[in-house]
Amino acid sequence: MTDQTQSRTVGAAPVGARDTETAARAVREMFTSIAPRYDLLNHVLSFNIDRLWWWRTARLFDSILTRPEARVLDLCCGTGDMTFALGKRARSGSARIMGADFSHAMLQRARMKGKGTTLRWIEADALRLPLPDASVDLVTSAFGFRNLADYDAGLREIARVLRPGGEFGILDFGEPKGLLGHAYRVYFKNILPAVGTLISGVRGPYAYLPASVERFPAPEEMLERVRQAGFTQASWTPYTLGIAGLYRGVKAG
Ligand SMILES: C[S@@+](CC[C@H](N)C(=O)[O-])C[C@H]1O[C@@H](n2cnc3c(N)ncnc32)[C@H](O)[C@@H]1O
C-alpha cells in the first residue's frame, strides 16, 4: 500500500491486501495461524539473540520502569516476551505493565506464560487503543510495529496515549550493510522462510517477514515520521550490526 501523492509506504501490506483494513485482517490471521509454534520458531531462527534484544531494550528504560506508579504499555506484545522483560526490570510493585495485541491466540499464550505475574493483557488494535489520552509513561513494541497497516497512524496513537515527556521504544529488524549484510540477506530471504514454513506448517508468514522488513521505511525516513508525529529526541540505535535496531522518542511536553 503506497500513498500515490507522496509515494510513501503507508503500512504493512501482506499479499492480497487491498487497503488498511484487509492488511490488518491478513496480519492478524497470519499471527494467529503461527501462534502455537511462534516462540519455538522465534528462538530457533534468531539463535536466541531475540532474548538479548528484549533485555537490552527493557534495560534502557530503567528510569521509567523503576518509578512507583509507572504505567507501561507493550504494543503488539504477541506471546509476551518483551512485556516479561519489562516486568522483570520494574522493581516497584505499584508499576502497571500492560501487553496489548489483536491476535487472541497470541495473547492467550502470553496470558498462560504470565500466570502468577501482575502483568495485564489487553486484546486490542494498536491503532485504536482502549486507553485514555496521556495515561502512559512508556510505550514499547518489539517486532510488531512493522506489521501495522498505517505507520503514521500508529505513531499518532502512541503519542495520544503517552503523557507529555513520556517515551517510546520500537524494536524491529533492520537491513545490515556490507559483507555481513549480504550473508544475512541469504539467510533471511532463503533459509529462514524455508525453516519457518517447515516447522510452522504454514507457508505465508515466513515469506512475509523478509518482504515486510524490506518494505519498512529506512531509519532516516522513520525518524522523520517520528518527529512529525510530535516526538523529540528521535533516535535509532542499531543492535547486532544492524540486524535489529531501536527507535526512541520523547513526547513533546
Ligand atoms: C512478530 S510478533 C511480535 C511479538 C512480540 N512482541 C515479540 O517480540 O515476540 C507481532 C505481533 O504484532 C501483533 N500485531 C500486528 N498488528 C497489530 C495491530 N494493529 N494491533 C495489535 N497487534 C498487532 C500480531 O498479532 C503479533 O502478535
XYZ file of N, CA and C and ligand atoms in Angstrom:
786
model
N 0.820 -1.179 0.000
C 0.000 0.000 0.000
C 0.867 1.246 0.000
N 0.788 2.014 -1.097
C 1.631 3.196 -1.189
C 0.756 4.412 -1.439
N 0.998 5.473 -0.713
C 0.262 6.700 -0.919
C 0.773 7.320 -2.226
N -0.091 7.364 -3.240
C 0.350 7.787 -4.574
C 0.881 9.214 -4.597
N 0.266 10.121 -3.785
C 0.673 11.517 -3.880
C 2.085 11.715 -3.342
N 2.434 10.991 -2.296
C 3.760 11.217 -1.713
C 4.681 10.022 -1.944
N 4.175 8.978 -2.556
C 4.850 7.696 -2.739
C 5.581 7.246 -1.466
N 4.868 7.365 -0.342
C 5.407 6.866 0.932
C 4.652 5.610 1.303
N 5.371 4.672 1.898
C 4.704 3.448 2.344
C 3.757 3.797 3.490
N 2.516 3.388 3.362
C 1.538 3.680 4.418
C 1.729 2.698 5.579
N 1.836 1.415 5.224
C 1.991 0.422 6.283
C 2.196 -0.953 5.679
N 2.053 -1.972 6.521
C 2.277 -3.352 6.066
C 1.257 -3.723 4.995
N 1.667 -4.558 4.075
C 0.749 -4.977 3.011
C 1.014 -6.431 2.650
N 0.473 -7.371 3.450
C 0.640 -8.793 3.105
C 0.008 -9.066 1.741
N 0.426 -10.134 1.112
C -0.091 -10.481 -0.220
C -1.618 -10.509 -0.186
N -2.230 -9.836 -1.158
C -3.689 -9.862 -1.273
C -4.382 -8.707 -0.565
N -3.633 -7.939 0.264
C -4.270 -6.827 0.983
C -4.576 -5.691 0.007
N -5.793 -5.129 0.120
C -6.179 -4.064 -0.815
C -6.191 -2.696 -0.136
N -6.368 -2.697 1.158
C -6.436 -1.427 1.894
C -6.003 -1.704 3.334
N -6.052 -0.675 4.161
C -5.541 -0.865 5.530
C -6.361 -1.903 6.302
N -7.644 -1.950 6.007
C -8.494 -2.904 6.739
C -8.154 -4.358 6.380
N -8.013 -4.632 5.085
C -7.708 -6.023 4.695
C -6.264 -6.373 5.088
N -5.382 -5.366 5.106
C -3.998 -5.623 5.530
C -3.975 -6.036 6.999
N -4.703 -5.292 7.836
C -4.728 -5.602 9.280
C -5.314 -6.992 9.510
N -6.379 -7.317 8.764
C -7.014 -8.632 8.952
C -6.037 -9.747 8.562
N -5.336 -9.549 7.433
C -4.392 -10.577 6.978
C -3.266 -10.769 7.996
N -2.799 -9.660 8.573
C -1.721 -9.745 9.587
C -2.225 -10.522 10.805
N -3.447 -10.209 11.246
C -3.979 -10.891 12.437
C -4.136 -12.390 12.176
N -4.657 -12.723 11.009
C -4.846 -14.152 10.685
C -3.507 -14.885 10.594
N -2.518 -14.172 10.046
C -1.189 -14.778 9.892
C -0.591 -15.127 11.267
N -0.636 -14.173 12.191
C -0.047 -14.448 13.507
C -0.863 -15.479 14.272
N -2.160 -15.453 14.076
C -3.000 -16.448 14.735
C -2.633 -17.844 14.236
N -2.320 -17.947 12.937
C -2.011 -19.272 12.376
C -0.670 -19.824 12.875
N 0.254 -18.955 13.245
C 1.565 -19.474 13.704
C 1.721 -19.416 15.226
N 0.672 -18.948 15.926
C 0.780 -18.780 17.384
C 1.298 -20.028 18.111
N 0.823 -21.243 17.762
C 1.273 -22.420 18.528
C 2.783 -22.655 18.454
N 3.411 -22.251 17.353
C 4.855 -22.517 17.199
C 5.681 -21.233 17.264
N 5.049 -20.108 17.579
C 5.727 -18.819 17.467
C 6.994 -18.735 18.328
N 6.886 -19.112 19.592
C 8.038 -18.966 20.494
C 9.208 -19.836 20.050
N 8.890 -21.095 19.730
C 9.935 -22.027 19.309
C 10.671 -21.457 18.083
N 9.882 -21.044 17.101
C 10.479 -20.547 15.859
C 11.303 -19.287 16.089
N 10.779 -18.408 16.931
C 11.498 -17.175 17.251
C 12.898 -17.467 17.754
N 12.973 -18.384 18.729
C 14.270 -18.666 19.360
C 15.200 -19.410 18.395
N 14.630 -20.345 17.639
C 15.468 -21.117 16.705
C 16.001 -20.194 15.611
N 15.109 -19.421 15.002
C 15.502 -18.628 13.831
C 16.381 -17.432 14.193
N 16.307 -16.996 15.442
C 17.164 -15.860 15.835
C 18.380 -16.343 16.632
N 18.555 -17.655 16.760
C 19.649 -18.244 17.561
C 19.621 -17.688 18.989
N 18.442 -17.380 19.463
C 18.217 -16.883 20.830
C 18.677 -15.442 21.062
N 19.099 -14.763 19.995
C 19.539 -13.369 20.171
C 18.347 -12.482 20.518
N 17.127 -12.933 20.162
C 15.941 -12.129 20.484
C 15.865 -11.845 21.989
N 16.286 -12.806 22.827
C 16.239 -12.597 24.284
C 17.125 -11.428 24.689
N 18.296 -11.365 24.056
C 19.234 -10.279 24.347
C 18.633 -8.933 23.923
N 17.992 -8.906 22.759
C 17.408 -7.649 22.265
C 16.290 -7.159 23.170
N 15.430 -8.058 23.650
C 14.336 -7.646 24.545
C 14.917 -7.091 25.849
N 15.908 -7.804 26.387
C 16.508 -7.405 27.658
C 17.196 -6.042 27.511
N 17.947 -5.902 26.404
C 18.679 -4.660 26.172
C 17.715 -3.470 26.045
N 16.593 -3.698 25.398
C 15.592 -2.640 25.229
C 14.976 -2.279 26.572
N 14.561 -3.282 27.322
C 13.916 -3.020 28.611
C 14.869 -2.256 29.540
N 16.137 -2.663 29.547
C 17.122 -2.053 30.445
C 17.271 -0.552 30.187
N 17.122 -0.153 28.930
C 17.274 1.259 28.577
C 16.235 2.152 29.248
N 15.118 1.541 29.631
C 14.031 2.347 30.188
C 13.920 2.166 31.708
N 15.016 1.781 32.344
C 15.008 1.566 33.793
C 14.499 2.774 34.573
N 14.854 3.973 34.100
C 14.478 5.160 34.880
C 12.955 5.309 34.941
N 12.256 4.818 33.922
C 10.784 4.853 33.970
C 10.255 3.616 34.704
N 10.840 2.462 34.367
C 10.313 1.199 34.906
C 10.423 1.097 36.433
N 11.406 1.770 36.995
C 11.596 1.657 38.445
C 10.797 2.723 39.205
N 10.096 3.587 38.476
C 9.270 4.606 39.133
C 8.038 3.973 39.758
N 7.687 4.357 40.988
C 6.430 3.858 41.539
C 5.285 4.387 40.673
N 4.272 3.622 40.488
C 3.087 4.026 39.713
C 3.336 4.161 38.210
N 4.488 3.705 37.718
C 4.747 3.819 36.271
C 3.677 3.046 35.500
N 3.241 3.613 34.391
C 2.274 2.949 33.500
C 2.994 2.649 32.196
N 3.064 1.366 31.846
C 3.864 0.945 30.694
C 3.017 0.066 29.787
N 3.087 0.333 28.494
C 2.312 -0.449 27.522
C 3.257 -1.061 26.504
N 3.192 -2.399 26.374
C 3.964 -3.083 25.334
C 3.000 -3.433 24.199
N 3.145 -2.714 23.098
C 2.231 -2.876 21.958
C 2.609 -4.077 21.118
N 1.632 -4.711 20.497
C 1.900 -5.870 19.635
C 2.733 -6.872 20.426
N 2.268 -7.184 21.631
C 3.079 -7.960 22.583
C 3.198 -9.429 22.197
N 2.322 -9.910 21.310
C 2.405 -11.315 20.904
C 2.310 -12.227 22.106
N 3.261 -13.155 22.224
C 3.236 -14.108 23.337
C 3.912 -13.531 24.593
N 4.275 -12.254 24.536
C 4.610 -11.514 25.762
C 6.069 -11.381 26.165
N 7.012 -11.835 25.361
C 8.391 -11.849 25.865
C 8.971 -10.457 26.151
N 8.627 -9.472 25.308
C 9.096 -8.102 25.597
C 8.426 -7.598 26.882
N 7.144 -7.925 27.032
C 6.398 -7.495 28.233
C 7.035 -8.101 29.496
N 7.428 -9.377 29.414
C 8.067 -10.022 30.581
C 9.407 -9.354 30.905
N 10.148 -9.001 29.843
C 11.444 -8.342 30.064
C 11.227 -7.001 30.784
N 10.154 -6.286 30.416
C 9.849 -5.008 31.084
C 9.452 -5.265 32.538
N 8.620 -6.303 32.717
C 8.137 -6.628 34.059
C 9.274 -6.970 35.011
N 10.302 -7.643 34.500
C 11.435 -8.041 35.356
C 12.206 -6.836 35.859
N 12.204 -5.749 35.080
C 13.003 -4.585 35.481
C 12.205 -3.594 36.325
N 10.877 -3.769 36.364
C 10.048 -2.845 37.146
C 10.070 -3.297 38.586
N 10.903 -2.635 39.380
C 11.081 -3.146 40.744
C 9.975 -2.693 41.697
N 9.189 -1.716 41.267
C 8.135 -1.251 42.161
C 6.865 -2.081 41.935
N 6.309 -2.553 43.000
C 5.088 -3.367 42.921
C 3.906 -2.573 42.384
N 4.009 -1.242 42.436
C 2.865 -0.435 42.001
C 2.927 -0.082 40.519
N 4.006 -0.470 39.827
C 4.076 -0.206 38.384
C 3.051 -1.090 37.690
N 2.401 -0.531 36.664
C 1.435 -1.346 35.920
C 1.972 -1.559 34.505
N 2.242 -2.838 34.197
C 2.785 -3.166 32.877
C 1.706 -3.916 32.096
N 1.397 -3.395 30.919
C 0.328 -3.990 30.105
C 0.880 -4.425 28.757
N 0.397 -5.572 28.289
C 0.740 -6.024 26.938
C -0.538 -6.001 26.103
N -0.448 -5.477 24.882
C -1.638 -5.410 24.020
C -1.359 -6.064 22.676
N -2.327 -6.819 22.190
C -2.193 -7.449 20.877
C -3.597 -7.714 20.341
N -3.738 -7.746 19.005
C -5.070 -8.004 18.454
C -5.272 -9.455 18.015
N -4.264 -10.303 18.229
C -4.464 -11.727 17.925
C -4.789 -12.450 19.233
N -6.006 -12.964 19.314
C -6.452 -13.643 20.535
C -5.520 -14.824 20.867
N -5.128 -15.571 19.821
C -4.315 -16.774 20.038
C -2.933 -16.421 20.596
N -2.337 -15.338 20.097
C -1.022 -14.920 20.614
C -1.162 -14.474 22.076
N -2.205 -13.686 22.331
C -2.405 -13.141 23.668
C -2.717 -14.244 24.690
N -3.418 -15.274 24.229
C -3.740 -16.401 25.114
C -2.448 -17.041 25.636
N -1.458 -17.141 24.761
C -0.167 -17.730 25.148
C 0.547 -16.816 26.132
N 0.463 -15.506 25.877
C 1.080 -14.551 26.811
C 0.448 -14.715 28.199
N -0.868 -14.812 28.218
C -1.605 -14.952 29.484
C -1.156 -16.201 30.233
N -1.031 -17.310 29.496
C -0.630 -18.568 30.126
C 0.781 -18.454 30.687
N 1.681 -17.891 29.875
C 3.076 -17.768 30.312
C 3.188 -16.803 31.505
N 2.235 -15.837 31.555
C 2.328 -14.798 32.590
C 1.537 -15.101 33.847
N 1.042 -16.330 33.961
C 0.272 -16.684 35.167
C 1.128 -16.440 36.404
N 0.552 -15.822 37.417
C 1.307 -15.588 38.648
C 2.051 -14.272 38.633
N 2.033 -13.538 37.533
C 2.643 -12.208 37.491
C 1.523 -11.159 37.605
N 1.920 -9.908 37.749
C 0.911 -8.841 37.831
C 0.694 -8.179 36.469
N 1.293 -8.749 35.422
C 1.152 -8.158 34.088
C -0.310 -8.234 33.652
N -0.720 -7.224 32.877
C -2.110 -7.213 32.373
C -2.099 -7.325 30.869
N -3.124 -7.955 30.331
C -3.176 -8.208 28.891
C -4.433 -7.598 28.301
N -4.244 -6.923 27.183
C -5.377 -6.228 26.541
C -5.482 -6.705 25.098
N -6.663 -7.202 24.715
C -6.858 -7.593 23.315
C -7.341 -6.356 22.561
N -6.454 -5.770 21.769
C -6.818 -4.507 21.117
C -5.933 -4.244 19.914
N -6.470 -3.431 19.007
C -5.733 -2.987 17.832
C -4.852 -1.800 18.232
N -3.593 -1.865 17.826
C -2.638 -0.806 18.178
C -3.044 0.553 17.598
N -3.931 0.549 16.606
C -4.351 1.826 16.010
C -5.582 2.400 16.710
N -6.177 1.618 17.616
C -7.371 2.081 18.355
C -7.296 1.541 19.776
N -6.423 2.112 20.555
C -6.194 1.560 21.893
C -7.286 1.992 22.867
N -7.756 1.057 23.702
C -8.807 1.415 24.658
C -8.216 2.058 25.910
N -7.399 3.072 25.707
C -6.730 3.745 26.831
C -6.961 5.255 26.699
N -7.094 5.947 27.835
C -7.315 7.394 27.774
C -6.091 8.134 27.239
N -6.307 9.349 26.771
C -5.196 10.210 26.342
C -4.237 10.392 27.517
N -2.970 10.550 27.207
C -1.953 10.929 28.191
C -2.010 10.085 29.469
N -2.102 8.766 29.323
C -2.259 7.914 30.506
C -1.076 6.969 30.735
N -0.066 7.014 29.841
C 1.014 6.024 29.885
C 2.371 6.737 29.892
N 3.334 6.166 30.639
C 4.674 6.776 30.711
C 5.630 6.229 29.659
N 5.384 4.982 29.242
C 6.302 4.346 28.288
C 5.514 3.399 27.389
N 5.775 3.495 26.075
C 5.213 2.522 25.128
C 6.381 1.825 24.443
N 6.336 0.501 24.419
C 7.348 -0.247 23.672
C 6.637 -1.103 22.620
N 7.416 -1.544 21.641
C 6.897 -2.538 20.710
C 8.089 -3.288 20.132
N 8.040 -4.603 20.177
C 9.146 -5.414 19.653
C 8.654 -6.220 18.460
N 9.195 -5.938 17.316
C 8.913 -6.683 16.074
C 7.426 -6.677 15.715
N 6.708 -5.667 16.201
C 5.273 -5.596 15.944
C 4.901 -4.394 15.104
N 5.524 -3.263 15.377
C 5.144 -2.005 14.724
C 5.184 -2.124 13.193
N 6.189 -2.817 12.673
C 6.355 -3.010 11.216
C 5.115 -3.646 10.580
N 4.317 -4.340 11.391
C 3.143 -5.034 10.866
C 1.879 -4.182 10.849
N 1.978 -2.948 11.360
C 0.788 -2.090 11.388
C 0.398 -1.684 9.979
N -0.897 -1.529 9.775
C -1.404 -1.187 8.441
C -1.165 0.289 8.112
N -0.850 1.089 9.133
C -0.606 2.520 8.893
C 0.407 3.011 9.945
N 1.656 3.212 9.512
C 2.720 3.561 10.467
C 2.504 4.943 11.109
N 2.077 5.926 10.297
C 1.879 7.261 10.871
C 0.734 7.257 11.879
N -0.339 6.498 11.549
C -1.464 6.393 12.496
C -0.993 5.694 13.778
N -0.095 4.719 13.634
C 0.447 4.013 14.801
C 1.240 4.968 15.692
N 2.048 5.811 15.076
C 2.839 6.769 15.861
C 1.922 7.794 16.545
N 0.877 8.205 15.825
C -0.056 9.187 16.416
C -0.787 8.577 17.612
N -1.118 7.275 17.499
C -1.828 6.616 18.608
C -0.894 6.467 19.822
N 0.377 6.196 19.547
C 1.355 6.128 20.657
C 1.456 7.506 21.317
N 1.515 8.544 20.482
C 1.616 9.921 21.027
C 0.362 10.250 21.841
N -0.778 9.786 21.381
C -2.035 10.100 22.094
C -2.034 9.527 23.512
N -1.620 8.244 23.646
C -1.727 7.617 24.976
C -0.584 7.997 25.916
N 0.516 8.533 25.344
C 1.651 8.904 26.198
C 1.402 10.236 26.906
N 1.908 10.315 28.116
C 1.900 11.599 28.829
C 2.965 12.498 28.219
N 2.812 13.822 28.312
C 3.907 14.688 27.870
C 5.195 14.284 28.596
N 6.261 14.133 27.873
C 7.520 13.678 28.473
C 7.647 12.166 28.484
N 6.557 11.475 28.122
C 6.588 10.005 28.055
C 7.455 9.547 26.880
N 7.903 8.306 26.956
C 8.862 7.822 25.937
C 8.335 6.589 25.218
N 8.855 6.380 24.011
C 8.567 5.114 23.340
C 9.859 4.471 22.868
N 9.825 3.153 22.712
C 10.937 2.394 22.135
C 10.371 1.348 21.190
N 10.723 1.460 19.922
C 10.244 0.489 18.924
C 11.435 -0.328 18.429
N 11.403 -1.612 18.752
C 12.479 -2.521 18.348
C 12.028 -3.285 17.118
N 12.860 -3.284 16.089
C 12.473 -4.066 14.911
C 13.697 -4.461 14.100
N 13.454 -5.293 13.113
C 14.562 -5.732 12.270
C 15.077 -4.595 11.411
N 16.374 -4.686 11.047
C 16.961 -3.727 10.130
C 17.563 -4.478 8.953
N 18.293 -3.742 8.149
C 18.937 -4.368 6.984
C 20.431 -4.060 7.058
N 21.212 -4.982 7.644
C 22.644 -4.709 7.806
C 23.333 -4.535 6.457
N 24.376 -3.695 6.466
C 25.068 -3.377 5.204
C 26.339 -4.233 5.065
N 27.009 -4.087 3.947
C 28.318 -4.702 3.721
C 28.247 -6.207 3.541
N 29.413 -6.846 3.807
C 29.542 -8.288 3.591
C 28.587 -9.073 4.497
N 28.516 -8.611 5.771
C 27.612 -9.286 6.706
C 26.172 -9.175 6.199
N 25.848 -7.987 5.662
C 24.507 -7.753 5.134
C 24.185 -8.746 4.038
N 25.165 -9.010 3.193
C 24.949 -9.924 2.075
C 24.657 -11.338 2.607
N 25.514 -11.792 3.523
C 25.333 -13.140 4.093
C 23.996 -13.216 4.841
N 23.701 -12.153 5.572
C 22.467 -12.138 6.352
C 21.248 -12.207 5.442
N 21.294 -11.486 4.317
C 20.149 -11.486 3.387
C 19.895 -12.887 2.822
N 20.989 -13.628 2.559
C 20.823 -15.004 2.058
C 20.063 -15.823 3.112
N 20.488 -15.649 4.371
C 19.826 -16.375 5.453
C 18.363 -15.933 5.589
N 18.169 -14.607 5.649
C 16.855 -14.044 5.972
C 15.826 -14.295 4.871
N 16.291 -14.260 3.605
C 15.341 -14.377 2.498
C 15.155 -15.807 2.016
N 16.105 -16.682 2.312
C 16.004 -18.047 1.796
C 15.874 -19.096 2.905
N 16.876 -19.095 3.816
C 16.894 -20.162 4.819
C 15.759 -19.984 5.835
N 15.630 -18.758 6.343
C 14.614 -18.508 7.378
C 13.189 -18.833 6.897
N 12.770 -18.373 5.708
C 11.410 -18.743 5.266
C 11.237 -20.248 5.104
N 12.293 -20.932 4.646
C 12.174 -22.387 4.436
C 12.014 -23.102 5.777
N 12.875 -22.750 6.751
C 12.801 -23.414 8.070
C 11.491 -23.033 8.767
N 11.130 -21.756 8.685
C 9.886 -21.276 9.312
C 8.674 -22.011 8.774
N 8.635 -22.178 7.468
C 7.499 -22.853 6.840
C 7.455 -24.318 7.264
N 8.647 -24.932 7.309
C 8.733 -26.348 7.672
C 8.220 -26.579 9.097
N 8.712 -25.775 10.034
C 8.349 -26.014 11.441
C 6.907 -25.583 11.730
N 6.479 -24.446 11.158
C 5.122 -23.969 11.478
C 4.060 -24.710 10.677
N 4.457 -25.232 9.519
C 3.477 -25.890 8.657
C 2.595 -24.886 7.924
N 2.954 -23.587 8.020
C 2.168 -22.534 7.359
C 3.097 -21.769 6.432
N 2.715 -21.577 5.187
C 3.650 -21.024 4.224
C 3.813 -19.495 4.266
N 2.704 -18.751 4.304
C 2.743 -17.295 4.131
C 3.661 -16.502 5.063
N 3.510 -16.668 6.386
C 4.140 -15.740 7.321
C 5.653 -15.619 7.182
N 6.339 -16.709 6.899
C 7.800 -16.629 6.898
C 8.354 -16.131 5.562
N 7.494 -16.004 4.555
C 7.884 -15.296 3.332
C 7.551 -13.821 3.507
N 6.472 -13.567 4.261
C 6.057 -12.176 4.534
C 7.113 -11.445 5.361
N 7.772 -12.158 6.281
C 8.714 -11.493 7.203
C 9.808 -10.712 6.455
N 10.624 -11.367 5.580
C 11.647 -10.561 4.883
C 11.043 -9.497 3.979
N 9.893 -9.785 3.377
C 9.261 -8.788 2.497
C 8.845 -7.561 3.309
N 8.351 -7.780 4.514
C 7.887 -6.645 5.328
C 9.062 -5.817 5.845
N 10.195 -6.479 6.089
C 11.377 -5.735 6.549
C 11.916 -4.865 5.403
N 11.901 -5.432 4.204
C 12.371 -4.694 3.031
C 11.492 -3.471 2.769
N 10.224 -3.640 3.018
C 9.237 -2.588 2.749
C 9.254 -1.479 3.808
N 9.682 -1.823 5.019
C 9.631 -0.876 6.137
C 10.555 0.311 5.840
N 10.108 1.541 6.122
C 10.945 2.708 5.819
C 12.332 2.612 6.468
N 13.323 3.171 5.797
C 14.694 3.190 6.333
C 14.735 4.110 7.551
N 15.757 3.951 8.408
C 15.807 4.739 9.643
C 15.644 6.249 9.436
N 16.281 6.833 8.407
C 16.172 8.298 8.219
C 14.709 8.692 8.021
N 13.994 7.918 7.205
C 12.591 8.259 6.945
C 11.728 8.025 8.183
N 11.988 6.929 8.884
C 11.200 6.648 10.094
C 11.400 7.765 11.118
N 12.644 8.231 11.245
C 12.913 9.276 12.246
C 12.165 10.560 11.878
N 12.078 10.832 10.582
C 11.329 11.999 10.118
C 9.844 11.849 10.501
N 9.317 10.657 10.305
C 7.911 10.402 10.636
C 7.668 10.515 12.146
N 8.663 10.034 12.913
C 8.567 10.102 14.380
C 8.474 11.572 14.810
N 9.298 12.419 14.213
C 9.278 13.856 14.560
C 7.944 14.470 14.168
N 7.464 14.099 12.990
C 6.179 14.652 12.520
C 5.025 14.261 13.436
N 5.146 13.120 14.093
C 4.068 12.660 14.987
C 4.128 13.364 16.345
N 5.097 14.254 16.530
C 5.126 15.062 17.748
C 6.140 14.605 18.785
N 7.163 13.871 18.346
C 8.185 13.408 19.294
C 9.480 14.204 19.134
N 10.180 14.363 20.232
C 11.506 14.984 20.182
C 12.538 13.885 20.493
N 13.806 14.258 20.417
C 14.929 13.343 20.723
C 14.796 12.019 19.960
N 14.332 12.102 18.712
C 14.165 10.884 17.915
C 15.529 10.283 17.603
N 15.667 8.975 17.831
C 16.960 8.333 17.547
C 16.740 6.885 17.106
N 17.764 6.356 16.440
C 17.747 4.930 16.064
C 19.108 4.346 16.430
N 19.122 3.265 17.180
C 20.368 2.609 17.587
C 20.407 1.203 17.017
N 21.426 0.901 16.166
C 21.490 -0.464 15.640
C 21.856 -1.474 16.728
N 21.260 -2.646 16.658
C 21.593 -3.767 17.541
C 22.218 -4.852 16.660
N 23.239 -5.505 17.173
C 23.868 -6.647 16.479
C 24.133 -6.315 15.002
N 24.964 -5.284 14.811
C 25.414 -4.852 13.479
C 24.270 -4.448 12.555
N 23.171 -4.024 13.136
C 22.060 -3.518 12.321
C 21.040 -4.586 11.934
N 21.214 -5.812 12.434
C 20.209 -6.849 12.148
C 18.866 -6.418 12.767
N 18.989 -5.760 13.912
C 17.804 -5.142 14.526
C 18.178 -3.714 14.916
N 17.235 -2.969 15.401
C 17.544 -1.602 15.835
C 16.401 -1.062 16.660
N 16.721 -0.052 17.457
C 15.715 0.523 18.356
C 15.476 1.994 18.030
N 14.210 2.322 17.724
C 13.792 3.720 17.590
C 13.345 4.203 18.953
N 13.724 5.447 19.273
C 13.261 6.049 20.522
C 12.768 7.456 20.282
N 11.885 7.916 21.121
C 11.424 9.287 21.027
C 10.750 9.679 22.326
N 10.653 10.992 22.538
C 10.033 11.525 23.752
C 8.876 12.411 23.316
N 7.717 12.232 23.936
C 6.565 13.072 23.560
C 6.796 14.503 24.042
N 6.675 15.421 23.115
C 6.914 16.833 23.450
C 5.984 17.252 24.590
N 6.517 18.045 25.519
C 5.751 18.439 26.716
C 4.810 19.603 26.439
C 6.269 -10.551 15.270
S 5.042 -10.577 16.507
C 5.939 -9.835 17.846
C 5.504 -10.349 19.174
C 6.369 -9.928 20.347
N 6.361 -8.502 20.550
C 7.787 -10.432 20.209
O 8.724 -9.633 20.306
O 7.952 -11.641 20.035
C 3.993 -9.271 16.010
C 2.702 -9.156 16.801
O 2.081 -7.927 16.453
C 0.684 -8.126 16.507
N 0.052 -7.050 15.740
C 0.265 -6.724 14.452
N -0.511 -5.683 14.101
C -1.222 -5.333 15.208
C -2.190 -4.341 15.475
N -2.610 -3.491 14.549
N -2.697 -4.268 16.722
C -2.306 -5.144 17.682
N -1.405 -6.118 17.476
C -0.868 -6.219 16.249
C 0.497 -9.515 15.920
O -0.749 -10.080 16.272
C 1.688 -10.262 16.521
O 1.335 -10.906 17.716
